[in-house]
Coordinates of N, CA and C in Angstrom, one line a residue:
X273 N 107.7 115.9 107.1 CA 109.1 116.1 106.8 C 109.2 116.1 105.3
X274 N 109.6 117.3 104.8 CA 109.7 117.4 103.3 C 111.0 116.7 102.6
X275 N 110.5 115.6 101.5 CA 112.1 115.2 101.0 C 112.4 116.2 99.9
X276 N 114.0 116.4 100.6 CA 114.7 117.4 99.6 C 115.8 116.5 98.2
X277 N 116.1 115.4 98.8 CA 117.0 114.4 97.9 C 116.8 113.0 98.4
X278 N 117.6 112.1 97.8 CA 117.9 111.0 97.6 C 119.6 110.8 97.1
X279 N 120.2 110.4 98.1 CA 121.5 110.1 98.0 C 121.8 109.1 97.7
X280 N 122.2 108.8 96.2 CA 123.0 107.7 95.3 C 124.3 107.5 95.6
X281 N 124.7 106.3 96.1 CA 126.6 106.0 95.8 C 125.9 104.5 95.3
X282 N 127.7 104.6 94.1 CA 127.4 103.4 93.2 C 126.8 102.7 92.8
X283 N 125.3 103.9 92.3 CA 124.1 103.1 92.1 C 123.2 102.7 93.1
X284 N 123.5 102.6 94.3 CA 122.3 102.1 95.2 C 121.9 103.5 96.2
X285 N 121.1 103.9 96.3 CA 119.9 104.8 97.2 C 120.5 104.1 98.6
X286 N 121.5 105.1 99.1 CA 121.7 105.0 100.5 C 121.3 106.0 101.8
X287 N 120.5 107.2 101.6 CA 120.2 107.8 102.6 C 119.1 108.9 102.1
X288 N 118.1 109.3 102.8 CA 117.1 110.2 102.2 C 117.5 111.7 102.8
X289 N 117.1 113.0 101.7 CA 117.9 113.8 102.3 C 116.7 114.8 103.0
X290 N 116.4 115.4 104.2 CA 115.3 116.3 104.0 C 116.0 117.4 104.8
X291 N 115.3 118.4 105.2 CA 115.9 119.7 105.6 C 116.2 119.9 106.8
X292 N 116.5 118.3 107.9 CA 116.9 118.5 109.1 C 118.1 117.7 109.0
X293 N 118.3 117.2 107.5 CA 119.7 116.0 107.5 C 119.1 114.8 106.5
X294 N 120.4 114.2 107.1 CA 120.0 112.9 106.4 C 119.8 111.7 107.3
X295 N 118.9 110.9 106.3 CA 119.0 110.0 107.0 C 118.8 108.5 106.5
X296 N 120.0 107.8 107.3 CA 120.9 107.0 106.5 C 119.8 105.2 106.3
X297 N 120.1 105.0 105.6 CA 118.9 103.6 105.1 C 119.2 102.7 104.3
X298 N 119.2 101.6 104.5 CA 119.5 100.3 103.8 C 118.3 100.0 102.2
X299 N 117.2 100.3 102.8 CA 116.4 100.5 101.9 C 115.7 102.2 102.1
X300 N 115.3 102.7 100.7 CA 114.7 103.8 100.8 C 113.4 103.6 100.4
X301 N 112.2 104.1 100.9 CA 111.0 103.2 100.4 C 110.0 104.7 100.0
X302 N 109.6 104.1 98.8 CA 109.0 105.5 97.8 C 107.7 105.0 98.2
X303 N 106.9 105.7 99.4 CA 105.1 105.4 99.8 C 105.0 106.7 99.7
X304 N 105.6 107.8 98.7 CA 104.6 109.0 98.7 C 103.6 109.4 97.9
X305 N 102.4 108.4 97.4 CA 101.2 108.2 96.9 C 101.8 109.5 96.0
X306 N 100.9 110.5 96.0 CA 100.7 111.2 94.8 C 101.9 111.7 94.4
X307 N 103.2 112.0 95.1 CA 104.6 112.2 94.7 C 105.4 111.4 94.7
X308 N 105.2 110.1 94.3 CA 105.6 109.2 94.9 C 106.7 109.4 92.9
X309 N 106.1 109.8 92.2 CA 106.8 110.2 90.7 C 108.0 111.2 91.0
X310 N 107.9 112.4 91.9 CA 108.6 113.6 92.5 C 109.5 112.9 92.8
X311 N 109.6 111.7 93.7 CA 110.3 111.3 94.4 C 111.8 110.1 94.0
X312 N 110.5 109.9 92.9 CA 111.7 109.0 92.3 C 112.8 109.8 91.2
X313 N 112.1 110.7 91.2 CA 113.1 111.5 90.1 C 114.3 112.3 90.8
X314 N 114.3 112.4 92.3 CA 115.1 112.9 93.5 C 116.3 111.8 93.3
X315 N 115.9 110.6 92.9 CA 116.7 109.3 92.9 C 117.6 108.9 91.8
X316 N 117.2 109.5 90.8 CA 117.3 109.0 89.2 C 117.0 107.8 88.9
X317 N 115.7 107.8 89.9 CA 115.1 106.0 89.5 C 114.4 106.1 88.1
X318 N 114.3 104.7 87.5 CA 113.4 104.8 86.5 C 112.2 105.3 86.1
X319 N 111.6 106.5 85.6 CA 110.9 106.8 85.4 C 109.2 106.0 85.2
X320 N 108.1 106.3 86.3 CA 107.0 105.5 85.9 C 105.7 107.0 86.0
X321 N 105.1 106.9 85.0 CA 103.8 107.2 84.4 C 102.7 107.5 85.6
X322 N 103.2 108.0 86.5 CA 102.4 107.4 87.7 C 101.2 109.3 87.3
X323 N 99.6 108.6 87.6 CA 99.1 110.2 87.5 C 98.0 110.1 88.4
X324 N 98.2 111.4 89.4 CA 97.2 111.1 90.4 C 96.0 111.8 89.7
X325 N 95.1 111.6 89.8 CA 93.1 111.7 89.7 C 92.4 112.2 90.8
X326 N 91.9 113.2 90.8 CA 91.0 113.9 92.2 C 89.7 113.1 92.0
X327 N 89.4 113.1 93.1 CA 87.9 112.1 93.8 C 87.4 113.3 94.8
X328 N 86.1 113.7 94.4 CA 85.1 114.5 95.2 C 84.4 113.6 96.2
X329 N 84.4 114.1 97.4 CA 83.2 113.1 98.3 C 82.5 114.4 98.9
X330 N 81.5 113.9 99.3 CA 80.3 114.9 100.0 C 79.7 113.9 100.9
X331 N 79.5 114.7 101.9 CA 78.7 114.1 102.9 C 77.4 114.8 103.6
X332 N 76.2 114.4 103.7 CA 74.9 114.9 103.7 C 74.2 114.2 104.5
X333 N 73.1 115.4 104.9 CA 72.2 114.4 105.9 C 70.5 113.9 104.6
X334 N 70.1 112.7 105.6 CA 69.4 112.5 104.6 C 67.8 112.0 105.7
X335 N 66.6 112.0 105.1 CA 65.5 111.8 105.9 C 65.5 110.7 106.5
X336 N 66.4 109.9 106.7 CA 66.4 108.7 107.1 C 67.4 108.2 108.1
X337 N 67.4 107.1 108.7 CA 68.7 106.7 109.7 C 69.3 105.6 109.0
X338 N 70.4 105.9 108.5 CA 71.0 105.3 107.1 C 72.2 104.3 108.0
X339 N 72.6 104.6 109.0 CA 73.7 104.0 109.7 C 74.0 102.7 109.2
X340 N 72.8 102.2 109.1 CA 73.0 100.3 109.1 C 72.5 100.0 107.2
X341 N 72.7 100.8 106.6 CA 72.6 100.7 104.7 C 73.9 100.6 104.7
X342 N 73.7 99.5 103.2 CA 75.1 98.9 102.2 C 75.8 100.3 101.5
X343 N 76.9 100.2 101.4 CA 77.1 100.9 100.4 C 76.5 100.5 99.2
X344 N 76.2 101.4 98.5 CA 75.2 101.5 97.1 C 76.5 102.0 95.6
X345 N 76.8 101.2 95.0 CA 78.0 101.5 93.5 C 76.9 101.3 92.5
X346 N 77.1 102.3 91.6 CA 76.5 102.1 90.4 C 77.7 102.7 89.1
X347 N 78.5 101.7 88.7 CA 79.5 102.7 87.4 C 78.4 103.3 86.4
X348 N 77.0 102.7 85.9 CA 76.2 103.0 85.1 C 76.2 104.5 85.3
X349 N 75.8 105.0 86.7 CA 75.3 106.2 87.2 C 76.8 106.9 87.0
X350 N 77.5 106.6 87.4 CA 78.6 106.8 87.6 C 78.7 107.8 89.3
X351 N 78.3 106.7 90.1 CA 77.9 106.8 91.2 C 78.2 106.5 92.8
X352 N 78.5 106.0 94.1 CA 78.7 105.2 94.7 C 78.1 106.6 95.9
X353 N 77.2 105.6 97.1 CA 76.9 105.9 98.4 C 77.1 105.8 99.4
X354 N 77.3 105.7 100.5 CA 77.3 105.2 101.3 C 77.5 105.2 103.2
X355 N 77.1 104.9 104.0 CA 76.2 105.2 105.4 C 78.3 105.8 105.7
X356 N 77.7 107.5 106.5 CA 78.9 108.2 107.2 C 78.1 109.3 108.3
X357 N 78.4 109.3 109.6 CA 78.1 109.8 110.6 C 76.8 109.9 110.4
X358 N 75.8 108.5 110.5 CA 74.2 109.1 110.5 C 73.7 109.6 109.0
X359 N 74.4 110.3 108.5 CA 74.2 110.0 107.0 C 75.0 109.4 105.9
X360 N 74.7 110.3 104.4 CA 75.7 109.5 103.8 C 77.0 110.2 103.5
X361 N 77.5 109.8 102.7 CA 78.7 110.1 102.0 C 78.3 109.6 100.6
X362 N 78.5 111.0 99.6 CA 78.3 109.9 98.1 C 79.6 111.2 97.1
X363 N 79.5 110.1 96.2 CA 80.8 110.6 95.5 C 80.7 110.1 93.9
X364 N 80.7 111.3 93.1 CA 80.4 110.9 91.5 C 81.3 110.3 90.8
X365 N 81.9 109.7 91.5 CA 83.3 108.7 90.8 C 84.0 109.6 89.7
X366 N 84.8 110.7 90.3 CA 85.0 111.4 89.0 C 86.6 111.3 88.9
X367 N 87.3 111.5 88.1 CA 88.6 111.3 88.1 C 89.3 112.0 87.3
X368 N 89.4 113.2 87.8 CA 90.3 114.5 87.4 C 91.9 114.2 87.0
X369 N 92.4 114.5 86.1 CA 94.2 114.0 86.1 C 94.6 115.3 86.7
X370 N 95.3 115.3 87.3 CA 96.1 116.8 88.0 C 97.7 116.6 88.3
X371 N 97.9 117.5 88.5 CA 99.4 117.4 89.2 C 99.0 117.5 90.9
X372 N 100.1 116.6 91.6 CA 99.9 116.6 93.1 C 100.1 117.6 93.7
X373 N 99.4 117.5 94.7 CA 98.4 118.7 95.1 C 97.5 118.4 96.2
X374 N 97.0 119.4 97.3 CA 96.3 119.5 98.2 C 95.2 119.6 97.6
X375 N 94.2 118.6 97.0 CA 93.2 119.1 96.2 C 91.9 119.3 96.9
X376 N 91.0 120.3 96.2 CA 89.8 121.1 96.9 C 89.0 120.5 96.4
X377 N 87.8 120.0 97.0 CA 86.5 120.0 96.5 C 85.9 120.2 95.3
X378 N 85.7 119.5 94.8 CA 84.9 120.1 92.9 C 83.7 120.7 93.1
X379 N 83.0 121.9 93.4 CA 81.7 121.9 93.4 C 80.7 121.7 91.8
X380 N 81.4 121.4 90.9 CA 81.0 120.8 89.6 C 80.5 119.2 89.7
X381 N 81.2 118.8 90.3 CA 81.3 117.2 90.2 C 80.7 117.1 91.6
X382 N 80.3 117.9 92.8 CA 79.4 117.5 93.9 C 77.7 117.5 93.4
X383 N 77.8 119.0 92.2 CA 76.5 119.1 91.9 C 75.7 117.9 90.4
X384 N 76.9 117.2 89.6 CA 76.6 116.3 88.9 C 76.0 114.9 89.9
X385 N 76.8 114.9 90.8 CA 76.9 113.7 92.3 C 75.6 113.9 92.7
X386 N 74.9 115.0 92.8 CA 73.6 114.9 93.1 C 72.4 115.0 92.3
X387 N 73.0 115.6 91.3 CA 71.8 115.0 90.0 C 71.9 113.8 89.8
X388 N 73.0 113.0 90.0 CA 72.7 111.9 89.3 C 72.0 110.9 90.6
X389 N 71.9 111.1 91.5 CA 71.4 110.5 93.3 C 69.7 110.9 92.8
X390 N 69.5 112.2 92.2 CA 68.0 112.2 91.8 C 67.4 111.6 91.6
X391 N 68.5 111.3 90.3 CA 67.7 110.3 88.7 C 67.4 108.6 89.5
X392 N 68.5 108.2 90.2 CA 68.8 107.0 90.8 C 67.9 106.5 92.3
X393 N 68.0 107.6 93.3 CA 66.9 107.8 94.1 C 66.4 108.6 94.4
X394 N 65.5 108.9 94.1 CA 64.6 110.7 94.8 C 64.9 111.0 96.0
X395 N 64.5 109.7 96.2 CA 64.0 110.0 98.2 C 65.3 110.1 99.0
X396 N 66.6 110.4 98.0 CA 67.5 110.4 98.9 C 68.2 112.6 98.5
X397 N 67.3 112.9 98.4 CA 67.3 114.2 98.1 C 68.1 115.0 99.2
X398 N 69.1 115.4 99.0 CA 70.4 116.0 100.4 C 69.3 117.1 101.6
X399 N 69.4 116.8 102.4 CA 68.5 117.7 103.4 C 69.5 119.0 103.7
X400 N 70.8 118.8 103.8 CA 71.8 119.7 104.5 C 72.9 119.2 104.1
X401 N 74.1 119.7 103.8 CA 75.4 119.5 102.9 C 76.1 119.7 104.6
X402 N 76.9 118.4 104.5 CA 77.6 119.0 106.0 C 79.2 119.1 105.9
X403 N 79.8 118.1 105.0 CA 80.5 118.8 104.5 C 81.6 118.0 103.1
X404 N 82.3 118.6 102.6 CA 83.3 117.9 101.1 C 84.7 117.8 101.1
X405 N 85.1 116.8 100.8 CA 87.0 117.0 100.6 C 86.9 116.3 98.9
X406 N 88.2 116.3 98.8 CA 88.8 115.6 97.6 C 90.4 114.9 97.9
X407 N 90.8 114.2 97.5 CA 91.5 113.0 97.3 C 92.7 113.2 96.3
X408 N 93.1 112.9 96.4 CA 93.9 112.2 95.0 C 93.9 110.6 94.5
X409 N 93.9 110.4 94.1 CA 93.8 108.7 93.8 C 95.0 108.5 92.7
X410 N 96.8 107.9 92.7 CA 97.1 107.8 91.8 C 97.5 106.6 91.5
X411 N 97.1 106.4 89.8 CA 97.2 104.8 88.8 C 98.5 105.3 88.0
X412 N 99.2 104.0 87.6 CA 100.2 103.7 86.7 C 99.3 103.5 85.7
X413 N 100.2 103.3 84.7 CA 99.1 103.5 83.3 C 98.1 101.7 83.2
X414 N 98.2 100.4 83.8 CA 97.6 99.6 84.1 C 97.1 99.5 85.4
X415 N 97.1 101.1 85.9 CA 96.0 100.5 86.9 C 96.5 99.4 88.3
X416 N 97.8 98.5 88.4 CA 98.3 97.9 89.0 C 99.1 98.8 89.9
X417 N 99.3 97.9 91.0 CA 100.4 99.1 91.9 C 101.5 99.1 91.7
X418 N 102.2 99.3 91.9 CA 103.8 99.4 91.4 C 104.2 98.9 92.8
X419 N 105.0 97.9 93.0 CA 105.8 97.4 94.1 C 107.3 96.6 94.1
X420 N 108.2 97.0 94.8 CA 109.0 96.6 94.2 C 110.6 97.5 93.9
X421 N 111.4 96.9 93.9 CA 113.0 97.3 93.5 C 113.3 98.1 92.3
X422 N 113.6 99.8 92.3 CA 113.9 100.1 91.2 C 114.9 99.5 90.2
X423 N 114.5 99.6 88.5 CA 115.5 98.5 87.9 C 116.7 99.2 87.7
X424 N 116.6 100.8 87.7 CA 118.2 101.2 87.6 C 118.3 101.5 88.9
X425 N 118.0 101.9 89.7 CA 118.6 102.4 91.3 C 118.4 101.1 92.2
X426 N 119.6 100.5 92.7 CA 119.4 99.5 93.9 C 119.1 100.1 94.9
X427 N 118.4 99.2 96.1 CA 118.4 99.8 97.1 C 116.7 101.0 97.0
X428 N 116.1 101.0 95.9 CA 115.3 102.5 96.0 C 113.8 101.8 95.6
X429 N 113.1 101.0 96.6 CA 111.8 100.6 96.9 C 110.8 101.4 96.5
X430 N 109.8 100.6 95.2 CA 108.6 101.3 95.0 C 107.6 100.8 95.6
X431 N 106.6 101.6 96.0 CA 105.4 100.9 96.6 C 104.0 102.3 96.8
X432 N 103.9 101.9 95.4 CA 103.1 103.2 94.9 C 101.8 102.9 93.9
X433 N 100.8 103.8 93.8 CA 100.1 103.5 92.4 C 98.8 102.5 93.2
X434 N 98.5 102.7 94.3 CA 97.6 102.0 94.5 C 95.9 102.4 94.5
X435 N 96.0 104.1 93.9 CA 95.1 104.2 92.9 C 93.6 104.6 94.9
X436 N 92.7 103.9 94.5 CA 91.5 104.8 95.0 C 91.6 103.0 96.3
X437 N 92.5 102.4 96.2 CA 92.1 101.3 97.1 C 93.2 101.1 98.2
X438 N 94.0 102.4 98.3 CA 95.4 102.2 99.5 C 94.8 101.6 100.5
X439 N 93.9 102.4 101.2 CA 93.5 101.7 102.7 C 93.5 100.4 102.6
X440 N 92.4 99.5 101.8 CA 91.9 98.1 101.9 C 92.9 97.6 101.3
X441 N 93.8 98.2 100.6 CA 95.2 96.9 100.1 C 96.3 97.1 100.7
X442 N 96.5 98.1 101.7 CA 97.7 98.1 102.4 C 98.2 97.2 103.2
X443 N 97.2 96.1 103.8 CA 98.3 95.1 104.7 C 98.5 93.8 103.7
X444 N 97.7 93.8 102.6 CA 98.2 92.8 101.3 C 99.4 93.3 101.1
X445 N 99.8 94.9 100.3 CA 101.2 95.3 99.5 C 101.7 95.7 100.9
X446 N 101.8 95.7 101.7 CA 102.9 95.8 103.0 C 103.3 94.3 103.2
X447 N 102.4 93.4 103.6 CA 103.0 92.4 103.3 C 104.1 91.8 102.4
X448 N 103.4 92.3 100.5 CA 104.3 91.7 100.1 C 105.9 92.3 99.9
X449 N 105.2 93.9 100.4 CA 106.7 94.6 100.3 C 107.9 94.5 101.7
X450 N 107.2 93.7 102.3 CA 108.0 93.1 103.2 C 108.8 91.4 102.5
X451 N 107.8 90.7 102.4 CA 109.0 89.8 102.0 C 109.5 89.8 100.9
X452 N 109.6 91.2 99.7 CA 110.1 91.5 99.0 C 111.7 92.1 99.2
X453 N 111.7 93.0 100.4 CA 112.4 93.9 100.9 C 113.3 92.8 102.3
X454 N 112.9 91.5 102.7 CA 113.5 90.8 103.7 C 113.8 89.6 103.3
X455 N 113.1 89.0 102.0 CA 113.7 87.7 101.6 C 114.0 87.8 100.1
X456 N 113.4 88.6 99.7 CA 114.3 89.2 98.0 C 112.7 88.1 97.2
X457 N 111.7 87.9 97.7 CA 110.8 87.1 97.2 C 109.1 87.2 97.7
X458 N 108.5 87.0 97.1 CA 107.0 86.5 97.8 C 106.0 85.7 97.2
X459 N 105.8 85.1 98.0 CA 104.9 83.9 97.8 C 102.9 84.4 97.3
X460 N 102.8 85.5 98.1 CA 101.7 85.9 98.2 C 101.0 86.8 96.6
X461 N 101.5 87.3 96.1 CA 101.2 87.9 94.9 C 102.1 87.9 93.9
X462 N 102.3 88.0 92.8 CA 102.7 87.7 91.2 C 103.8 88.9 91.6
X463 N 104.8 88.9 91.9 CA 105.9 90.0 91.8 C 105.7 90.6 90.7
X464 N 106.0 90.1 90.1 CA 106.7 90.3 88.4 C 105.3 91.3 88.4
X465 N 103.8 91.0 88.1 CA 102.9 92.2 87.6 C 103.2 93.2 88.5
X466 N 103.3 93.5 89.9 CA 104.0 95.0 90.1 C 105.3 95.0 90.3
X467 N 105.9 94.5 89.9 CA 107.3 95.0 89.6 C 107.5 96.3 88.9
X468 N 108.4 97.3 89.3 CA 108.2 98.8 88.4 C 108.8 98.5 87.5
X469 N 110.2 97.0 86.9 CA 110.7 96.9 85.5 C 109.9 96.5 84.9
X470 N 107.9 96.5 85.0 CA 107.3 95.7 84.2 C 107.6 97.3 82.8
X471 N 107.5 98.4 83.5 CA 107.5 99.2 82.4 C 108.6 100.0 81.8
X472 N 109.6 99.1 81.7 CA 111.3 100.0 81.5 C 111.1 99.5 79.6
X473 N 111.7 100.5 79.3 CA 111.6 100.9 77.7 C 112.9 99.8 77.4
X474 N 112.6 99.4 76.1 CA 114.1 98.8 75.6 C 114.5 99.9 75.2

């Protein structure tokens, strides 16, 4: 469902607008990862820096039965491995700035990804390419997530910016953006560092 607006009265975000209607909300909650910028500007929320990064992954078969291997990170290499359907999955940690986007495959950054798997292990030389996507990954300018109550729009919930680790941090920032959004507080993480007023200009 595409958002087309954000309906303001008196300053608070009371209903989101998309192309079947509206629909009416106490809280409006901005989880659109890589538009999650798009979205706040629908709002006339405060402006945040947010820029998503494309991530190439490739997945390959390899001479081996890898199922039960660690994932393997090397930033040195600028590198990471690791066990996907019987083979691997490896990915050159590459971090493209783009505008959001359905992003395609780098075959630049698949074929750096496996030169650098040469230099690091021979014997893990790709047998058969089975297949590649790309990602977006987007960071605030520290890298922190953004969570939290816009400081000029009431009512207009960020919860964005969590960068290449959404999956494994989402029942931590759901958590806190629950008792942020239900007791006006949380106990569990430092509000204040993702607060989105950390970055409002004097």
């Amino acid at each position: 469902m595409e958002v087309r607006g954000v309906r303001v009265e008196h300053g608070r975000a009371t209903a989101v607008v998309t192309a079947d209607g509206e629909i009416a909300a106490r809280w409006v909650v901005n989880a659109a990862g890589a538009w999650a910028g798009a979205v706040a500007a629908l709002a006339g929320a405060a402006p945040i820096p947010l820029v998503p990064h494309r991530r190439t992954i490739v997945v390959f078969d390899v001479p081996f039965d890898a199922r039960a291997w660690p994932m393997v990170a090397s930033d040195a290499d600028q590198l990471y491995f690791a066990p996907e359907s019987g083979g691997l999955k490896l990915s050159p940690m590459d971090e493209e700035p783009m505008e959001a986007c359905d992003p395609q495959a780098d075959d630049v950054a698949v074929a750096r990804g496996f030169e650098r798997l040469a230099r690091l292990a021979p014997a893990l030389v790709p047998h058969a390419l089975r297949r590649k996507w790309a990602g977006l990954r987007t960071f605030a300018p520290d890298r922190v997530p953004v969570v939290g109550e816009d400081p000029r729009v009431r009512g207009f919930f960020w919860l964005a910016g969590q960068g290449g680790c959404g999956i494994e941090t989402s029942p931590l920032m759901g958590q806190v953006a629950a008792d942020l959004l239900v007791e006006g507080r949380t106990e569990r993480f430092g509000a204040s560092q993702l607060a989105p007023a950390r970055f409002a200009t004097a």
